[in-house]
CSV table of C-alpha atoms and ligand atoms in Angstrom, one decimal:
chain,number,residue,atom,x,y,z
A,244,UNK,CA,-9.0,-26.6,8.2
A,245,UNK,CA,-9.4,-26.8,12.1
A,246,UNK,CA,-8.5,-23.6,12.6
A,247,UNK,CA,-11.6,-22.0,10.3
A,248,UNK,CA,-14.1,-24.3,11.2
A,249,UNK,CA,-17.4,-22.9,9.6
A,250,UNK,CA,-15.6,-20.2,7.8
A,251,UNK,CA,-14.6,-22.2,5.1
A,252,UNK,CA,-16.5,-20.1,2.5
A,253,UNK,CA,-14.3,-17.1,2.6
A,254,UNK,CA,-10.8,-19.0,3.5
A,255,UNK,CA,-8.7,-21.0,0.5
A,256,UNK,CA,-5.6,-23.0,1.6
A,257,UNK,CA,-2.4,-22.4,0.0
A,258,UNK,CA,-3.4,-19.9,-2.2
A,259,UNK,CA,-0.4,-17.8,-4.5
A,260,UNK,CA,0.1,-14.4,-3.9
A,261,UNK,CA,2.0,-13.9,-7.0
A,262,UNK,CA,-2.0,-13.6,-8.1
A,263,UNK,CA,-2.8,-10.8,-5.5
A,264,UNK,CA,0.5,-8.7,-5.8
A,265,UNK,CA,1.4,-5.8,-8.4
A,266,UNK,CA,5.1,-7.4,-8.9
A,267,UNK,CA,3.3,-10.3,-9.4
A,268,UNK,CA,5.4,-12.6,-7.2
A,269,UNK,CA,5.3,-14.4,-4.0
A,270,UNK,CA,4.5,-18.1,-3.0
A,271,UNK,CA,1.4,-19.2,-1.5
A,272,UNK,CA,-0.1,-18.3,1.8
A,273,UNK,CA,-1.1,-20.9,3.7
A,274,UNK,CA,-4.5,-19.5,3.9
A,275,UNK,CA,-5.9,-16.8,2.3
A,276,UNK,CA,-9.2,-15.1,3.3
A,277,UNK,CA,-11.9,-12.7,2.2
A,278,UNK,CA,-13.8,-11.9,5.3
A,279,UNK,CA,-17.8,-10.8,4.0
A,280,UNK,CA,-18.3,-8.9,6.9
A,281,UNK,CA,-16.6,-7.3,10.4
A,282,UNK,CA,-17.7,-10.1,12.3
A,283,UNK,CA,-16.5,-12.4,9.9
A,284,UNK,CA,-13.0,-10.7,9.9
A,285,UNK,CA,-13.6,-10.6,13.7
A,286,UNK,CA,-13.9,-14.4,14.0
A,287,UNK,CA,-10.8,-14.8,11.9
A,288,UNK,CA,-8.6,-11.9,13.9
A,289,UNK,CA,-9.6,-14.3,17.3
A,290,UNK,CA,-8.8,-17.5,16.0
A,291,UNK,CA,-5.7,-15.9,15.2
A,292,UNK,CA,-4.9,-14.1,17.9
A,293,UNK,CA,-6.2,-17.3,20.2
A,294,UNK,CA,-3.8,-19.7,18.1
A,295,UNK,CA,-0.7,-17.9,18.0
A,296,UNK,CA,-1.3,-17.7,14.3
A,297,UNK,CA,0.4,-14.5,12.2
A,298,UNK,CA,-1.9,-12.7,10.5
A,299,UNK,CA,-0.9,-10.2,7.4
A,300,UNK,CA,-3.0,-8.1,5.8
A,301,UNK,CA,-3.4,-7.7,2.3
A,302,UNK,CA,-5.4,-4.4,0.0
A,303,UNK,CA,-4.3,-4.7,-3.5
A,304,UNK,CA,-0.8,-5.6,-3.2
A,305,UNK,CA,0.8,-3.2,-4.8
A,306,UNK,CA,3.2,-2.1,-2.2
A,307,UNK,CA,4.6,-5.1,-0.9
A,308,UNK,CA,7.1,-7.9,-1.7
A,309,UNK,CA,5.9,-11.8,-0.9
A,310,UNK,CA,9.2,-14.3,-0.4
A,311,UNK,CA,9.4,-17.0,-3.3
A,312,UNK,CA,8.2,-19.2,-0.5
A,313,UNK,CA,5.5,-17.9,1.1
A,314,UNK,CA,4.2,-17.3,4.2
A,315,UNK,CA,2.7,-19.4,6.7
A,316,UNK,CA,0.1,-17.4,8.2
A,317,UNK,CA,-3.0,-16.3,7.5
A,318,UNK,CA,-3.5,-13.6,4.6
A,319,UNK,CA,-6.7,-11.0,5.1
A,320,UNK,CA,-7.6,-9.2,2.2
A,321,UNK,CA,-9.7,-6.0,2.9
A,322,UNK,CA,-11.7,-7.0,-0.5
A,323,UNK,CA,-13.5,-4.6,-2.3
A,324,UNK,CA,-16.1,-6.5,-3.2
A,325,UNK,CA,-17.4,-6.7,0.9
A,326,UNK,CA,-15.3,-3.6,2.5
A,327,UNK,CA,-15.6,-1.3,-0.8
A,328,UNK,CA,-17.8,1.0,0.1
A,329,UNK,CA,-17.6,5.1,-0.1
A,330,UNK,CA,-20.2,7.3,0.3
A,331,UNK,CA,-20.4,11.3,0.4
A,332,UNK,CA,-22.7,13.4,2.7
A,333,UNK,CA,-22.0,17.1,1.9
A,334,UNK,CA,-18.2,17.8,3.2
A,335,UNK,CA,-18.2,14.2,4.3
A,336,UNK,CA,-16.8,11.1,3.0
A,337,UNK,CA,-16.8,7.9,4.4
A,338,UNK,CA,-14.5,5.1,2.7
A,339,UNK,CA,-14.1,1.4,3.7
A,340,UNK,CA,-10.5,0.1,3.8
A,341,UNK,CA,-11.0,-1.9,0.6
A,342,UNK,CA,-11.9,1.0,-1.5
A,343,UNK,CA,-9.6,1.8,-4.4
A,344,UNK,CA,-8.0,5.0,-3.7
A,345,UNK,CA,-8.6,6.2,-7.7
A,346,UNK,CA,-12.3,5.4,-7.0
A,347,UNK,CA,-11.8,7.9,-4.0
A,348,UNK,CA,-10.0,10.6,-5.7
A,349,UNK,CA,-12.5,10.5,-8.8
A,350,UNK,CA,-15.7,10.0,-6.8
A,351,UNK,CA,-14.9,13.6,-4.4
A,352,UNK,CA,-13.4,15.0,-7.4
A,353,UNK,CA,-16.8,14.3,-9.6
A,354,UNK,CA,-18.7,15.7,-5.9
A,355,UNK,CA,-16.8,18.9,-6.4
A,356,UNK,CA,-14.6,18.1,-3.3
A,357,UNK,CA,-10.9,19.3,-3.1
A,358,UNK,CA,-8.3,17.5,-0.9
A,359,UNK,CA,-7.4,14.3,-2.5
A,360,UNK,CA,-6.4,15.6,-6.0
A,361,UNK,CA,-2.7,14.8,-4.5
A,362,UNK,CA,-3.5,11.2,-4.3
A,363,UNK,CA,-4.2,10.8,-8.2
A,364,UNK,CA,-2.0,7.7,-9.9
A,365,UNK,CA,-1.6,6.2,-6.1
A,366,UNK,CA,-2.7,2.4,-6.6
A,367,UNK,CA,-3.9,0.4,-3.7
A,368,UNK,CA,-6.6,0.5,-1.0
A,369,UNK,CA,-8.1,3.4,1.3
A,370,UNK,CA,-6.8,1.4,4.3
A,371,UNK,CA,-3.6,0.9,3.1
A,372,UNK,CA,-3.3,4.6,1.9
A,373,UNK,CA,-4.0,5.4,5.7
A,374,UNK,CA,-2.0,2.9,7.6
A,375,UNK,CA,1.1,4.9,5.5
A,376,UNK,CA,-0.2,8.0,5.1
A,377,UNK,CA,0.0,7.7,1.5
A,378,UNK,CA,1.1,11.0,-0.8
A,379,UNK,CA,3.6,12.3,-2.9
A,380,UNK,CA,4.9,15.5,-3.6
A,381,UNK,CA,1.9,17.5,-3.0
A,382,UNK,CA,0.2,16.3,-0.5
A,383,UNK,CA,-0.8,13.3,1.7
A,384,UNK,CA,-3.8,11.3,2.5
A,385,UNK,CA,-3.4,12.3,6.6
A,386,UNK,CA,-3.9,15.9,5.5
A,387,UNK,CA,-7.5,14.8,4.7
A,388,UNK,CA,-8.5,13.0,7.4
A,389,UNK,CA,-11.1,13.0,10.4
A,390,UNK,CA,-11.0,9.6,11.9
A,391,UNK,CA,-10.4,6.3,11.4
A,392,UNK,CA,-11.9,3.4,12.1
A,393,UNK,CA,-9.8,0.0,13.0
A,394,UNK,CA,-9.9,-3.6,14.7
A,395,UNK,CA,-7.1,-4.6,16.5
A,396,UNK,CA,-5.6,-8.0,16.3
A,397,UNK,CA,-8.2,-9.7,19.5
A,398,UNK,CA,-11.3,-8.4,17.5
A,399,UNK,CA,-11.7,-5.4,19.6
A,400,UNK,CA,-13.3,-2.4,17.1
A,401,UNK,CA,-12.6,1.2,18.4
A,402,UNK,CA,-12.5,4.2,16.5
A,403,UNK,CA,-9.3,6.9,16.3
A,404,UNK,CA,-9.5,10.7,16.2
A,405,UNK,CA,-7.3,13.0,13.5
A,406,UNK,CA,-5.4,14.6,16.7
A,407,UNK,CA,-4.5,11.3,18.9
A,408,UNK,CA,-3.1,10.5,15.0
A,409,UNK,CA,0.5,11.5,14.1
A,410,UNK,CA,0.7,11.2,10.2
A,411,UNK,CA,4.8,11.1,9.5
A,412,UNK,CA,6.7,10.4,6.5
A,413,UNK,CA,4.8,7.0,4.8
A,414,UNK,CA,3.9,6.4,8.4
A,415,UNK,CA,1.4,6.7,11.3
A,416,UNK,CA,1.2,5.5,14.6
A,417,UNK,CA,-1.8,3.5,13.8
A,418,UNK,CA,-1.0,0.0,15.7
A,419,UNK,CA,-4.2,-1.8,15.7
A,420,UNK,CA,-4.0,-4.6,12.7
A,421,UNK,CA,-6.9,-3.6,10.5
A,422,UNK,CA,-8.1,-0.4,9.3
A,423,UNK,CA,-11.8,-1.0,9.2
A,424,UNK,CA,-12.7,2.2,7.0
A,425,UNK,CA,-11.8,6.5,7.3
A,426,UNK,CA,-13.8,9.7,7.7
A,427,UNK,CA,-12.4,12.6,5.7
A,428,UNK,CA,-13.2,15.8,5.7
A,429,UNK,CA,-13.0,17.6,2.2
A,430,UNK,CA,-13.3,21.4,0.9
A,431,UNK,CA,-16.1,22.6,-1.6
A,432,UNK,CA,-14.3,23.8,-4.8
A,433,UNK,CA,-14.8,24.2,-8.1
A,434,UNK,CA,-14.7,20.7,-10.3
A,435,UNK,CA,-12.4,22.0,-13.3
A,436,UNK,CA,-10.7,23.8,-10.6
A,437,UNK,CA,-10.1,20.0,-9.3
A,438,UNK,CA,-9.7,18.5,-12.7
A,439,UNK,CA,-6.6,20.8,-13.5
A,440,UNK,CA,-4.7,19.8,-10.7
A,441,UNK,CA,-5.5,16.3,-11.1
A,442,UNK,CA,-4.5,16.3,-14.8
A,443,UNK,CA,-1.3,18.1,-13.8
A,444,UNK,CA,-0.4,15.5,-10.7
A,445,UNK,CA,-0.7,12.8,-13.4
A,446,UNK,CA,1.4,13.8,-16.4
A,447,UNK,CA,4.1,14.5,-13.7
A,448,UNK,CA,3.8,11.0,-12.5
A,449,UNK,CA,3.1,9.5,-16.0
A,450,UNK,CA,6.5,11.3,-17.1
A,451,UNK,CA,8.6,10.2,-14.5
A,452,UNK,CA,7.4,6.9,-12.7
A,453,UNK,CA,6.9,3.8,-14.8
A,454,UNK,CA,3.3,3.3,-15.5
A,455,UNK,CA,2.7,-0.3,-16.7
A,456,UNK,CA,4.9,-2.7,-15.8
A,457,UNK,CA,4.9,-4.9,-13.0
A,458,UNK,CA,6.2,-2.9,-10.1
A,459,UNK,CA,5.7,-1.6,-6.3
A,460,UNK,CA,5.8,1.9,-6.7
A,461,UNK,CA,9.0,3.2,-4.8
A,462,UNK,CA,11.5,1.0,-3.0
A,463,UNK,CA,12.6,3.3,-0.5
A,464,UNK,CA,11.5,6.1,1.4
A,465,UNK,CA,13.7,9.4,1.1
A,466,UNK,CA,16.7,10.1,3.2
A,467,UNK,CA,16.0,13.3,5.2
A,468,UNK,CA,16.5,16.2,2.3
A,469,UNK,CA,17.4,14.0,-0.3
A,470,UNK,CA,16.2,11.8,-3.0
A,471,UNK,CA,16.8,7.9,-3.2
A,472,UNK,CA,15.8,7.9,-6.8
A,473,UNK,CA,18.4,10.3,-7.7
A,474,UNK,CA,21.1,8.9,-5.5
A,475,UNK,CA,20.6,5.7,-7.0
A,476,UNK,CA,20.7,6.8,-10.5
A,477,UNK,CA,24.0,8.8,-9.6
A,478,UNK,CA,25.8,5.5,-9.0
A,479,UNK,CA,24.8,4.7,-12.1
A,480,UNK,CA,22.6,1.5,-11.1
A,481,UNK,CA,19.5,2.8,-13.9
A,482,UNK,CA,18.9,-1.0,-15.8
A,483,UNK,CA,21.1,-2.6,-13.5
A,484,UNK,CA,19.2,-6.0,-13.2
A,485,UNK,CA,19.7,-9.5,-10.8
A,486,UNK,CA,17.7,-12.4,-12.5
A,487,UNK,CA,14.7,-10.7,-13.9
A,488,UNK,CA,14.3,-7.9,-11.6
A,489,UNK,CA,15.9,-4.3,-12.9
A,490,UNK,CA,16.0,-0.9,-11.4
A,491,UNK,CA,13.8,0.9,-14.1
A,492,UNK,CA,15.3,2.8,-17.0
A,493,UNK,CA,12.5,5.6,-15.9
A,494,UNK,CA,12.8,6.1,-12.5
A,495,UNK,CA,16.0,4.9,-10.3
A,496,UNK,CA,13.8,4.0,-7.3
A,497,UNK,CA,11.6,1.7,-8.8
A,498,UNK,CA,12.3,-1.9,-9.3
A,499,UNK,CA,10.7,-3.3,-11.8
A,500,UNK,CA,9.9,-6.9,-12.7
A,501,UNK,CA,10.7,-9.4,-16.2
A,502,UNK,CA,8.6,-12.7,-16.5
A,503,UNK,CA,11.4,-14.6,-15.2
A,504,UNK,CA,11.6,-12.6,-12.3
A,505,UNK,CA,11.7,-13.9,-8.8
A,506,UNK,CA,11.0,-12.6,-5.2
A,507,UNK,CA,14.9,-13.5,-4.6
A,508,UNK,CA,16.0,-11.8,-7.4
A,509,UNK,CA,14.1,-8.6,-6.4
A,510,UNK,CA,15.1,-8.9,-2.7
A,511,UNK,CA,19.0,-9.6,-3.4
A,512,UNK,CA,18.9,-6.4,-5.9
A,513,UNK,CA,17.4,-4.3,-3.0
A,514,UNK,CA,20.4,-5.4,-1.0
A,515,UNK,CA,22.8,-4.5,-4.3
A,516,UNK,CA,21.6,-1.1,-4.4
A,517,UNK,CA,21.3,-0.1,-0.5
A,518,UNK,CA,25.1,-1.3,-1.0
A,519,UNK,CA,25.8,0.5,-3.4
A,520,UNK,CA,24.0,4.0,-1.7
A,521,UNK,CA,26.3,3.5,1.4
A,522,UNK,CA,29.6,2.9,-0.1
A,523,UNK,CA,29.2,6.3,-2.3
A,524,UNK,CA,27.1,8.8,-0.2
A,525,UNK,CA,27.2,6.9,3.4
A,526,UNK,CA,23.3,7.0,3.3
A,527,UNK,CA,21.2,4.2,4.9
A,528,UNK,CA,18.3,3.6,2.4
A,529,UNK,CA,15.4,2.8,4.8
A,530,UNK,CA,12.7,0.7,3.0
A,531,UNK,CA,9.2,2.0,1.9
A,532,UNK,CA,8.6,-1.5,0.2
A,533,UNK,CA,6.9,-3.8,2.7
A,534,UNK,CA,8.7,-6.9,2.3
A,535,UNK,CA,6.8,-9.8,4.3
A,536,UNK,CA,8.5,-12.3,5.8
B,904,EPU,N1,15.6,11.8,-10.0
B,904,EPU,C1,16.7,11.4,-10.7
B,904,EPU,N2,16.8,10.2,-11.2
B,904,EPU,C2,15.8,9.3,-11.1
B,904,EPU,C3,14.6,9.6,-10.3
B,904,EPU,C4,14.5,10.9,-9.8
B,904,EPU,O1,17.6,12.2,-10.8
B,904,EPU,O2,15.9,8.1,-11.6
B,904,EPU,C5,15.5,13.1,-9.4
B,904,EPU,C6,14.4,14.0,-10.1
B,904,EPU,O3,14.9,14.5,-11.3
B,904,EPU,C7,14.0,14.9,-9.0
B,904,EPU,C8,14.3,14.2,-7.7
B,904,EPU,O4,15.1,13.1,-8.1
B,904,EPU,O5,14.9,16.0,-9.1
B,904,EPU,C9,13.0,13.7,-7.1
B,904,EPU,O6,12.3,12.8,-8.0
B,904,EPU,P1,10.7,12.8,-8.2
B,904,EPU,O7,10.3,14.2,-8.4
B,904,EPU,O8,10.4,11.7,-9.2
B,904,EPU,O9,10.1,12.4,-6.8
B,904,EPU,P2,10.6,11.3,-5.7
B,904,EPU,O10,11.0,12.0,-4.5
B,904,EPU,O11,11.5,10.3,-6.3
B,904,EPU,C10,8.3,11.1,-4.5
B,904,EPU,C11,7.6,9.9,-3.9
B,904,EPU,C12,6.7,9.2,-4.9
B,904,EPU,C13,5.7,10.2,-5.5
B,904,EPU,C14,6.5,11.4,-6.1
B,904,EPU,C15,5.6,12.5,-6.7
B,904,EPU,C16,9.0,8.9,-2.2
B,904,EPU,C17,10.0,7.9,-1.9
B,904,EPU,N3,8.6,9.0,-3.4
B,904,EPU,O12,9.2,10.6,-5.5
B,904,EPU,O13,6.0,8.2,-4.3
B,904,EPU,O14,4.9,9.6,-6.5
B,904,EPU,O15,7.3,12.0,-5.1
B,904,EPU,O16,4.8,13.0,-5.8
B,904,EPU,O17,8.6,9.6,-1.3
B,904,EPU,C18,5.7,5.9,-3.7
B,904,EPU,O18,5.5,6.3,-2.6
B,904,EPU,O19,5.7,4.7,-4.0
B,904,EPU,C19,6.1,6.9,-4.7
B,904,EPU,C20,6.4,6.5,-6.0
């Protein structure tokens, strides 16, 4: 392990993702690390960056797609264990990147803070949540935030203010490869107040998203005024399955995984039903899924 000389403690080689993703697939990386500490993450970003070396970068997996095979670079995990930190200071919260997002929206919630409520039933990491302005319906992370505080892929820590961010559609213009951590700025209300709407974002998701089963949340973003999940289920593709992946039964954008499922199968039923979509509507399906390759 050349390459991490002296950082073996917090870098495993070869190391399955199916372990560290929501669908529960993916082959191994060819390392795998849990920086402690910024300059440990630093001292892997420069290796990197020094050996030509791809770097991906991993919060709880529950948004992307790892290929039966692998990937040969280097995998990053914003841990929670070492980068999990969130702490309130009257309207102010500070999150690390690793910090579950339902730890966020319960901890400001439990403060009496208003803002994230819309976030309730979103799995995955405070950094992730940023890096694609995370939301649904009523509201998304970006609306929230103050700045953000990221590393780019030479090491080189800098920190980025709400209004040199644009916050699109389950996307910023955040470049740099890590999100280090996020400074929000939240709204005194009243906790029952924030309870309500909390209770009433997650029925709505509980009825109409699949809760337990191993899945990624949506597969594709929404065409412009439209929506995929109800174009898909209009062709008629609800159950449809390739191998052991199936579009769910609850919810038409969601793919959802059997034990004998593969990253294949999963990929080639993507393909089925963006086919599908553009022979009946003419719509491109663009991808919210992250697929690493
Ligand atoms: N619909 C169908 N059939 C289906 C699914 C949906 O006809 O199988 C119809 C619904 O009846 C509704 C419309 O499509 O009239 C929209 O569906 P829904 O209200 O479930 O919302 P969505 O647009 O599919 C979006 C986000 C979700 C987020 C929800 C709630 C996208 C791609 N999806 O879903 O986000 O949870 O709103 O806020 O923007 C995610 O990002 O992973 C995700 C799940």
């Amino acid at each position: 392990m050349n390459l991490f000389a002296g950082l073996e403690e917090i870098v495993r080689e070869n190391e399955p993702m199916a372990k560290h993703t929501w669908f529960r697939l993916g082959g191994p990386a060819r390392y795998f690390a849990r920086p402690r500490t910024e300059e440990e993450l630093r001292q892997i970003a420069r290796r990197c960056h020094e050996n030509s070396v791809r770097m991906y970068v991993l919060g709880r997996g529950s948004n992307i797609l790892v290929p039966d095979a692998g990937v040969s670079g280097v995998v990053v995990q914003m841990y929670y264990k070492h980068f999990g930190n969130v702490s309130i200071a009257g309207e102010t919260v500070r999150a690390q990147a690793g910090a579950s997002l339902s730890q966020l929206v319960r901890r400001t919630a439990q403060a009496g803070l208003s803002g994230m409520e819309c976030l309730v039933g979103i799995p995955g990491t405070a950094g992730g949540a940023v890096k694609i302005n995370a939301g649904g319906r009523f509201g998304d992370i970006g609306s929230v935030i103050r700045s953000v505080r990221v590393m780019d892929s030479s090491g080189y820590e800098f920190e980025r203010q709400r209004d040199d961010i644009y916050f699109g559609y389950r996307m910023t213009n955040i470049i740099a490869k890590f999100i280090l951590g996020a400074e929000f700025t939240l709204v005194p209300d009243d906790p029952e107040r924030i309870g309500r709407m909390i209770r009433e974002v997650w029925v709505l998701k509980k009825n109409s998203q699949p809760m337990n089963s191993r899945n990624a949340g949506c597969v594709f973003k929404n065409p412009r005024a439209l929506s995929a999940g109800a174009l898909i289920d209009k062709v008629g593709l609800k159950g449809h399955h390739i191998g052991g992946a199936f579009v769910s039964e609850k919810h038409a954008n969601f793919i959802e995984a059997r034990d004998d499922a593969t990253s294949k199968d999963v990929l080639q039923l993507v393909e089925y039903v963006r086919q599908r979509v553009r022979d009946r509507f003419d719509v491109d399906l663009e991808m919210e899924l992250d697929i690493w390759q």
